[in-house]
PDB file of C-alpha atoms in Angstrom:
ATOM      1  CA  UNK A 409      12.997   4.943   8.796  1.00  0.00           C
ATOM      2  CA  UNK A 410      15.379   4.217   5.970  1.00  0.00           C
ATOM      3  CA  UNK A 411      14.220   5.300   2.537  1.00  0.00           C
ATOM      4  CA  UNK A 412      14.337   2.606  -0.114  1.00  0.00           C
ATOM      5  CA  UNK A 413      16.499   3.353  -3.161  1.00  0.00           C
ATOM      6  CA  UNK A 414      17.045   1.534  -6.426  1.00  0.00           C
ATOM      7  CA  UNK A 415      20.778   1.066  -6.431  1.00  0.00           C
ATOM      8  CA  UNK A 416      21.749  -2.407  -5.264  1.00  0.00           C
ATOM      9  CA  UNK A 417      21.998  -5.581  -7.266  1.00  0.00           C
ATOM     10  CA  UNK A 418      18.847  -7.649  -6.697  1.00  0.00           C
ATOM     11  CA  UNK A 419      19.265 -10.303  -4.035  1.00  0.00           C
ATOM     12  CA  UNK A 420      18.272 -13.504  -5.799  1.00  0.00           C
ATOM     13  CA  UNK A 421      18.423 -17.202  -5.146  1.00  0.00           C
ATOM     14  CA  UNK A 422      21.841 -18.833  -5.621  1.00  0.00           C
ATOM     15  CA  UNK A 423      22.526 -19.930  -9.182  1.00  0.00           C
ATOM     16  CA  UNK A 424      21.327 -23.464  -9.760  1.00  0.00           C
ATOM     17  CA  UNK A 425      19.013 -23.464  -6.746  1.00  0.00           C
ATOM     18  CA  UNK A 426      15.953 -25.650  -7.329  1.00  0.00           C
ATOM     19  CA  UNK A 427      12.680 -23.876  -8.076  1.00  0.00           C
ATOM     20  CA  UNK A 428       9.892 -26.376  -7.440  1.00  0.00           C
ATOM     21  CA  UNK A 429       6.493 -25.355  -8.733  1.00  0.00           C
ATOM     22  CA  UNK A 430       4.083 -24.007  -6.174  1.00  0.00           C
ATOM     23  CA  UNK A 431       0.777 -25.670  -5.570  1.00  0.00           C
ATOM     24  CA  UNK A 432      -2.335 -23.808  -4.393  1.00  0.00           C
ATOM     25  CA  UNK A 433      -1.900 -24.872  -0.771  1.00  0.00           C
ATOM     26  CA  UNK A 434       1.564 -23.353  -0.634  1.00  0.00           C
ATOM     27  CA  UNK A 435       0.181 -19.940  -1.557  1.00  0.00           C
ATOM     28  CA  UNK A 436      -1.621 -19.937   1.790  1.00  0.00           C
ATOM     29  CA  UNK A 437       0.967 -21.852   3.785  1.00  0.00           C
ATOM     30  CA  UNK A 438       1.840 -20.690   7.326  1.00  0.00           C
ATOM     31  CA  UNK A 439       5.489 -20.250   6.285  1.00  0.00           C
ATOM     32  CA  UNK A 440       4.537 -17.931   3.425  1.00  0.00           C
ATOM     33  CA  UNK A 441       2.354 -15.848   5.739  1.00  0.00           C
ATOM     34  CA  UNK A 442       5.193 -15.577   8.255  1.00  0.00           C
ATOM     35  CA  UNK A 443       7.566 -14.481   5.493  1.00  0.00           C
ATOM     36  CA  UNK A 444       5.160 -11.807   4.265  1.00  0.00           C
ATOM     37  CA  UNK A 445       4.637 -10.473   7.785  1.00  0.00           C
ATOM     38  CA  UNK A 446       8.345 -10.448   8.625  1.00  0.00           C
ATOM     39  CA  UNK A 447       9.334  -8.902   5.293  1.00  0.00           C
ATOM     40  CA  UNK A 448       6.754  -6.111   5.578  1.00  0.00           C
ATOM     41  CA  UNK A 449       8.022  -5.218   9.045  1.00  0.00           C
ATOM     42  CA  UNK A 450      11.700  -5.321   8.079  1.00  0.00           C
ATOM     43  CA  UNK A 451      11.257  -3.569   4.728  1.00  0.00           C
ATOM     44  CA  UNK A 452       9.258  -0.860   6.464  1.00  0.00           C
ATOM     45  CA  UNK A 453      11.797  -0.257   9.221  1.00  0.00           C
ATOM     46  CA  UNK A 454      15.075  -0.847   7.335  1.00  0.00           C
ATOM     47  CA  UNK A 455      14.190  -0.254   3.705  1.00  0.00           C
ATOM     48  CA  UNK A 456      14.283  -2.845   0.950  1.00  0.00           C
ATOM     49  CA  UNK A 457      17.983  -2.424   0.204  1.00  0.00           C
ATOM     50  CA  UNK A 458      18.807  -2.464   3.905  1.00  0.00           C
ATOM     51  CA  UNK A 459      17.117  -5.817   4.510  1.00  0.00           C
ATOM     52  CA  UNK A 460      18.551  -9.223   3.620  1.00  0.00           C
ATOM     53  CA  UNK A 461      16.761 -12.480   2.937  1.00  0.00           C
ATOM     54  CA  UNK A 462      18.728 -13.949   5.830  1.00  0.00           C
ATOM     55  CA  UNK A 463      17.113 -11.431   8.188  1.00  0.00           C
ATOM     56  CA  UNK A 464      13.680 -12.155   6.750  1.00  0.00           C
ATOM     57  CA  UNK A 465      14.187 -15.904   7.098  1.00  0.00           C
ATOM     58  CA  UNK A 466      15.342 -15.530  10.702  1.00  0.00           C
ATOM     59  CA  UNK A 467      12.337 -13.374  11.606  1.00  0.00           C
ATOM     60  CA  UNK A 468       9.986 -15.776   9.823  1.00  0.00           C
ATOM     61  CA  UNK A 469      11.619 -18.824  11.430  1.00  0.00           C
ATOM     62  CA  UNK A 470      12.346 -20.507   8.116  1.00  0.00           C
ATOM     63  CA  UNK A 471      15.251 -21.043   5.755  1.00  0.00           C
ATOM     64  CA  UNK A 472      16.203 -18.673   2.953  1.00  0.00           C
ATOM     65  CA  UNK A 473      15.359 -21.493   0.576  1.00  0.00           C
ATOM     66  CA  UNK A 474      11.722 -21.294   1.611  1.00  0.00           C
ATOM     67  CA  UNK A 475      11.664 -17.618   0.616  1.00  0.00           C
ATOM     68  CA  UNK A 476      13.100 -18.419  -2.810  1.00  0.00           C
ATOM     69  CA  UNK A 477      10.573 -21.194  -3.217  1.00  0.00           C
ATOM     70  CA  UNK A 478       7.857 -18.562  -3.251  1.00  0.00           C
ATOM     71  CA  UNK A 479       9.652 -15.554  -4.806  1.00  0.00           C
ATOM     72  CA  UNK A 480      12.621 -15.435  -7.225  1.00  0.00           C
ATOM     73  CA  UNK A 481      14.233 -12.486  -5.419  1.00  0.00           C
ATOM     74  CA  UNK A 482      13.960 -10.160  -2.458  1.00  0.00           C
ATOM     75  CA  UNK A 483      12.798  -7.433  -4.831  1.00  0.00           C
ATOM     76  CA  UNK A 484      10.029  -9.680  -6.171  1.00  0.00           C
ATOM     77  CA  UNK A 485       8.844 -10.262  -2.607  1.00  0.00           C
ATOM     78  CA  UNK A 486       8.861  -6.512  -1.939  1.00  0.00           C
ATOM     79  CA  UNK A 487       6.914  -5.804  -5.140  1.00  0.00           C
ATOM     80  CA  UNK A 488       4.376  -8.480  -4.241  1.00  0.00           C
ATOM     81  CA  UNK A 489       3.823  -6.913  -0.809  1.00  0.00           C
ATOM     82  CA  UNK A 490       3.568  -3.412  -2.272  1.00  0.00           C
ATOM     83  CA  UNK A 491       1.017  -4.485  -4.872  1.00  0.00           C
ATOM     84  CA  UNK A 492      -0.998  -6.420  -2.311  1.00  0.00           C
ATOM     85  CA  UNK A 493      -1.857  -3.044  -0.763  1.00  0.00           C
ATOM     86  CA  UNK A 494      -1.725  -0.877  -3.893  1.00  0.00           C
ATOM     87  CA  UNK A 495      -4.156  -2.953  -5.939  1.00  0.00           C
ATOM     88  CA  UNK A 496      -6.404  -3.632  -2.953  1.00  0.00           C
ATOM     89  CA  UNK A 497      -6.802   0.094  -2.289  1.00  0.00           C
ATOM     90  CA  UNK A 498      -7.450   0.755  -5.982  1.00  0.00           C
ATOM     91  CA  UNK A 499     -10.101  -1.955  -6.024  1.00  0.00           C
ATOM     92  CA  UNK A 500     -11.824  -0.593  -2.925  1.00  0.00           C
ATOM     93  CA  UNK A 501     -11.881   2.916  -4.361  1.00  0.00           C
ATOM     94  CA  UNK A 502     -13.221   1.689  -7.704  1.00  0.00           C
ATOM     95  CA  UNK A 503     -16.002  -0.144  -5.886  1.00  0.00           C
ATOM     96  CA  UNK A 504     -16.821   2.979  -3.888  1.00  0.00           C
ATOM     97  CA  UNK A 505     -16.994   5.018  -7.088  1.00  0.00           C
ATOM     98  CA  UNK A 506     -19.179   2.431  -8.847  1.00  0.00           C
ATOM     99  CA  UNK A 507     -21.780   2.568  -6.087  1.00  0.00           C
ATOM    100  CA  UNK A 508     -22.797   5.999  -7.380  1.00  0.00           C
ATOM    101  CA  UNK A 509     -23.359   7.601  -3.978  1.00  0.00           C
ATOM    102  CA  UNK A 510     -22.702  11.255  -3.238  1.00  0.00           C
ATOM    103  CA  UNK A 511     -19.165  12.515  -2.757  1.00  0.00           C
ATOM    104  CA  UNK A 512     -19.506  12.999   1.006  1.00  0.00           C
ATOM    105  CA  UNK A 513     -20.462   9.327   1.388  1.00  0.00           C
ATOM    106  CA  UNK A 514     -17.659   8.308  -0.961  1.00  0.00           C
ATOM    107  CA  UNK A 515     -15.146  10.383   1.011  1.00  0.00           C
ATOM    108  CA  UNK A 516     -16.310   8.779   4.239  1.00  0.00           C
ATOM    109  CA  UNK A 517     -15.945   5.314   2.741  1.00  0.00           C
ATOM    110  CA  UNK A 518     -12.431   6.072   1.489  1.00  0.00           C
ATOM    111  CA  UNK A 519     -11.285   7.314   4.898  1.00  0.00           C
ATOM    112  CA  UNK A 520     -12.738   4.220   6.551  1.00  0.00           C
ATOM    113  CA  UNK A 521     -10.958   1.998   4.008  1.00  0.00           C
ATOM    114  CA  UNK A 522      -7.561   3.606   4.592  1.00  0.00           C
ATOM    115  CA  UNK A 523      -7.881   3.759   8.375  1.00  0.00           C
ATOM    116  CA  UNK A 524      -9.276   0.239   8.585  1.00  0.00           C
ATOM    117  CA  UNK A 525      -6.549  -1.284   6.449  1.00  0.00           C
ATOM    118  CA  UNK A 526      -3.872   0.603   8.374  1.00  0.00           C
ATOM    119  CA  UNK A 527      -5.200  -0.654  11.699  1.00  0.00           C
ATOM    120  CA  UNK A 528      -5.611  -4.253  10.535  1.00  0.00           C
ATOM    121  CA  UNK A 529      -2.245  -4.579   8.767  1.00  0.00           C
ATOM    122  CA  UNK A 530      -0.108  -1.730  10.012  1.00  0.00           C
ATOM    123  CA  UNK A 531       3.324  -3.086   9.063  1.00  0.00           C
ATOM    124  CA  UNK A 532       2.180  -3.805   5.518  1.00  0.00           C
ATOM    125  CA  UNK A 533       0.342  -0.487   5.205  1.00  0.00           C
ATOM    126  CA  UNK A 534       3.341   1.455   6.521  1.00  0.00           C
ATOM    127  CA  UNK A 535       5.684  -0.368   4.143  1.00  0.00           C
ATOM    128  CA  UNK A 536       3.441   0.552   1.211  1.00  0.00           C
ATOM    129  CA  UNK A 537       3.252   4.165   2.333  1.00  0.00           C
ATOM    130  CA  UNK A 538       7.009   4.521   2.720  1.00  0.00           C
ATOM    131  CA  UNK A 539       7.917   2.637  -0.471  1.00  0.00           C
ATOM    132  CA  UNK A 540       6.051   4.628  -3.091  1.00  0.00           C
ATOM    133  CA  UNK A 541       9.278   6.270  -4.280  1.00  0.00           C
ATOM    134  CA  UNK A 542      10.693   2.797  -4.947  1.00  0.00           C
ATOM    135  CA  UNK A 543       7.834   1.373  -7.002  1.00  0.00           C
ATOM    136  CA  UNK A 544       6.009   4.325  -8.532  1.00  0.00           C
ATOM    137  CA  UNK A 545       4.957   5.486 -11.031  1.00  0.00           C
ATOM    138  CA  UNK A 546       2.597   2.599 -11.624  1.00  0.00           C
ATOM    139  CA  UNK A 547       3.385   0.743 -14.880  1.00  0.00           C
ATOM    140  CA  UNK A 548       1.222   1.603 -17.862  1.00  0.00           C
ATOM    141  CA  UNK A 549      -2.023  -0.332 -17.879  1.00  0.00           C
ATOM    142  CA  UNK A 550      -2.062  -1.127 -14.135  1.00  0.00           C
ATOM    143  CA  UNK A 551      -4.660   0.450 -11.875  1.00  0.00           C
ATOM    144  CA  UNK A 552      -3.730   2.424  -8.786  1.00  0.00           C
ATOM    145  CA  UNK A 553      -5.541   4.197  -5.923  1.00  0.00           C
ATOM    146  CA  UNK A 554      -4.466   7.683  -7.018  1.00  0.00           C
ATOM    147  CA  UNK A 555      -6.072   7.298 -10.443  1.00  0.00           C
ATOM    148  CA  UNK A 556      -9.167   5.845  -8.759  1.00  0.00           C
ATOM    149  CA  UNK A 557      -9.382   8.825  -6.403  1.00  0.00           C
ATOM    150  CA  UNK A 558      -9.018  11.222  -9.330  1.00  0.00           C
ATOM    151  CA  UNK A 559     -11.928   9.499 -11.084  1.00  0.00           C
ATOM    152  CA  UNK A 560     -14.063   9.857  -7.944  1.00  0.00           C
ATOM    153  CA  UNK A 561     -13.298  13.585  -7.831  1.00  0.00           C
ATOM    154  CA  UNK A 562     -13.887  13.918 -11.569  1.00  0.00           C
ATOM    155  CA  UNK A 563     -17.297  12.269 -11.216  1.00  0.00           C
ATOM    156  CA  UNK A 564     -18.311  14.527  -8.317  1.00  0.00           C
ATOM    157  CA  UNK A 565     -17.359  17.582 -10.372  1.00  0.00           C
ATOM    158  CA  UNK A 566     -19.395  16.325 -13.324  1.00  0.00           C
ATOM    159  CA  UNK A 567     -22.420  15.855 -11.042  1.00  0.00           C
ATOM    160  CA  UNK A 568     -22.016  19.369  -9.678  1.00  0.00           C
ATOM    161  CA  UNK A 569     -21.425  18.179  -6.103  1.00  0.00           C
ATOM    162  CA  UNK A 570     -18.097  19.973  -5.731  1.00  0.00           C
ATOM    163  CA  UNK A 571     -16.604  23.001  -7.507  1.00  0.00           C
ATOM    164  CA  UNK A 572     -15.005  22.430 -10.875  1.00  0.00           C
ATOM    165  CA  UNK A 573     -11.238  22.355 -11.104  1.00  0.00           C
ATOM    166  CA  UNK A 574      -8.290  20.111 -11.789  1.00  0.00           C
ATOM    167  CA  UNK A 575      -9.209  16.673 -10.404  1.00  0.00           C
ATOM    168  CA  UNK A 576      -5.538  15.746 -10.128  1.00  0.00           C
ATOM    169  CA  UNK A 577      -4.657  18.487  -7.639  1.00  0.00           C
ATOM    170  CA  UNK A 578      -7.935  18.131  -5.738  1.00  0.00           C
ATOM    171  CA  UNK A 579      -7.488  14.376  -5.371  1.00  0.00           C
ATOM    172  CA  UNK A 580      -3.854  14.893  -4.336  1.00  0.00           C
ATOM    173  CA  UNK A 581      -4.849  17.291  -1.569  1.00  0.00           C
ATOM    174  CA  UNK A 582      -7.669  15.040  -0.359  1.00  0.00           C
ATOM    175  CA  UNK A 583      -5.394  11.984  -0.248  1.00  0.00           C
ATOM    176  CA  UNK A 584      -2.805  14.053   1.588  1.00  0.00           C
ATOM    177  CA  UNK A 585      -5.321  14.657   4.352  1.00  0.00           C
ATOM    178  CA  UNK A 586      -5.802  10.896   4.660  1.00  0.00           C
ATOM    179  CA  UNK A 587      -2.151   9.878   4.442  1.00  0.00           C
ATOM    180  CA  UNK A 588      -0.504  12.550   6.595  1.00  0.00           C
ATOM    181  CA  UNK A 589      -1.896  11.130   9.868  1.00  0.00           C
ATOM    182  CA  UNK A 590      -0.497   7.734   8.839  1.00  0.00           C
ATOM    183  CA  UNK A 591       2.911   9.338   8.252  1.00  0.00           C
ATOM    184  CA  UNK A 592       2.731  10.878  11.726  1.00  0.00           C
ATOM    185  CA  UNK A 593       2.074   7.393  13.080  1.00  0.00           C
ATOM    186  CA  UNK A 594       5.067   6.006  11.172  1.00  0.00           C
ATOM    187  CA  UNK A 595       7.337   8.641  12.706  1.00  0.00           C
ATOM    188  CA  UNK A 596       5.961   8.197  16.212  1.00  0.00           C
ATOM    189  CA  UNK A 597       4.143  11.512  16.451  1.00  0.00           C
ATOM    190  CA  UNK A 598       0.738   9.844  16.598  1.00  0.00           C
ATOM    191  CA  UNK A 599       0.049   6.773  18.689  1.00  0.00           C
ATOM    192  CA  UNK A 600      -2.705   4.205  18.683  1.00  0.00           C
ATOM    193  CA  UNK A 601      -5.142   3.310  15.935  1.00  0.00           C
ATOM    194  CA  UNK A 602      -6.201   5.610  13.110  1.00  0.00           C
ATOM    195  CA  UNK A 603      -9.874   4.616  13.106  1.00  0.00           C
ATOM    196  CA  UNK A 604     -10.781   6.785  16.135  1.00  0.00           C
ATOM    197  CA  UNK A 605      -9.549   9.776  14.127  1.00  0.00           C
ATOM    198  CA  UNK A 606     -11.634   8.853  11.066  1.00  0.00           C
ATOM    199  CA  UNK A 607     -14.498  11.311  11.760  1.00  0.00           C
ATOM    200  CA  UNK A 608     -12.082  14.271  11.927  1.00  0.00           C
ATOM    201  CA  UNK A 609     -10.219  13.077   8.826  1.00  0.00           C
ATOM    202  CA  UNK A 610     -13.523  12.731   6.935  1.00  0.00           C
ATOM    203  CA  UNK A 611     -14.499  16.310   7.782  1.00  0.00           C
ATOM    204  CA  UNK A 612     -11.119  17.566   6.608  1.00  0.00           C
ATOM    205  CA  UNK A 613     -11.337  15.645   3.324  1.00  0.00           C
ATOM    206  CA  UNK A 614     -14.808  16.980   2.605  1.00  0.00           C
ATOM    207  CA  UNK A 615     -13.599  20.497   3.450  1.00  0.00           C
ATOM    208  CA  UNK A 616     -10.826  20.146   0.873  1.00  0.00           C
ATOM    209  CA  UNK A 617     -13.216  18.828  -1.765  1.00  0.00           C
ATOM    210  CA  UNK A 618     -15.760  21.611  -1.262  1.00  0.00           C
ATOM    211  CA  UNK A 619     -13.351  24.501  -0.555  1.00  0.00           C
ATOM    212  CA  UNK A 620     -13.800  26.301  -3.872  1.00  0.00           C
ATOM    213  CA  UNK A 621     -12.547  26.453  -7.430  1.00  0.00           C
ATOM    214  CA  UNK A 622      -9.009  25.321  -8.130  1.00  0.00           C
ATOM    215  CA  UNK A 623      -6.781  26.538 -10.895  1.00  0.00           C
TER     216      UNK A 623
END
């Protein structure tokens, strides 16, 4: 899979192209949904720089003009798709943290969220996973799932449920347990859905969280 890099001039609509205002119905139009699905698949397999709006339009069975009606550039479309996963995961993790349950239940919920989202929208999930180097770090003031996971770990440490340590490294290791199976799926080393593996992933996450003190 091609890695996305920030080095090409943004692919934007031709100068002078009309930009009609969107109405609410257009935000949920079948054409827009086809564009999002096609773009996620192509961005994930070819990289953002390696994909053209012409290819997206062909895969979505629409004109390039329809793409530019919804997004001002290919990069804006890619950012929209990335954030649709990034902010959704952050929101789910914040909700899990706010419920105030114990860390083992929170860890189980997080694994189910990641595996469930991956299985329901694999192309979009894989694109998000493989595009973090393109869009991160998250801009100041915007939430993200890593910060949410760190807060979950920080709260569990404060409650005495897991050993004290650096919540950043502990959260990083726990998320690695969740994301590595998805990477194996991206590269063809793991087939099928991730949800059947959720129980084993949960046990591994909890093992990381409760392993001992961290420097």
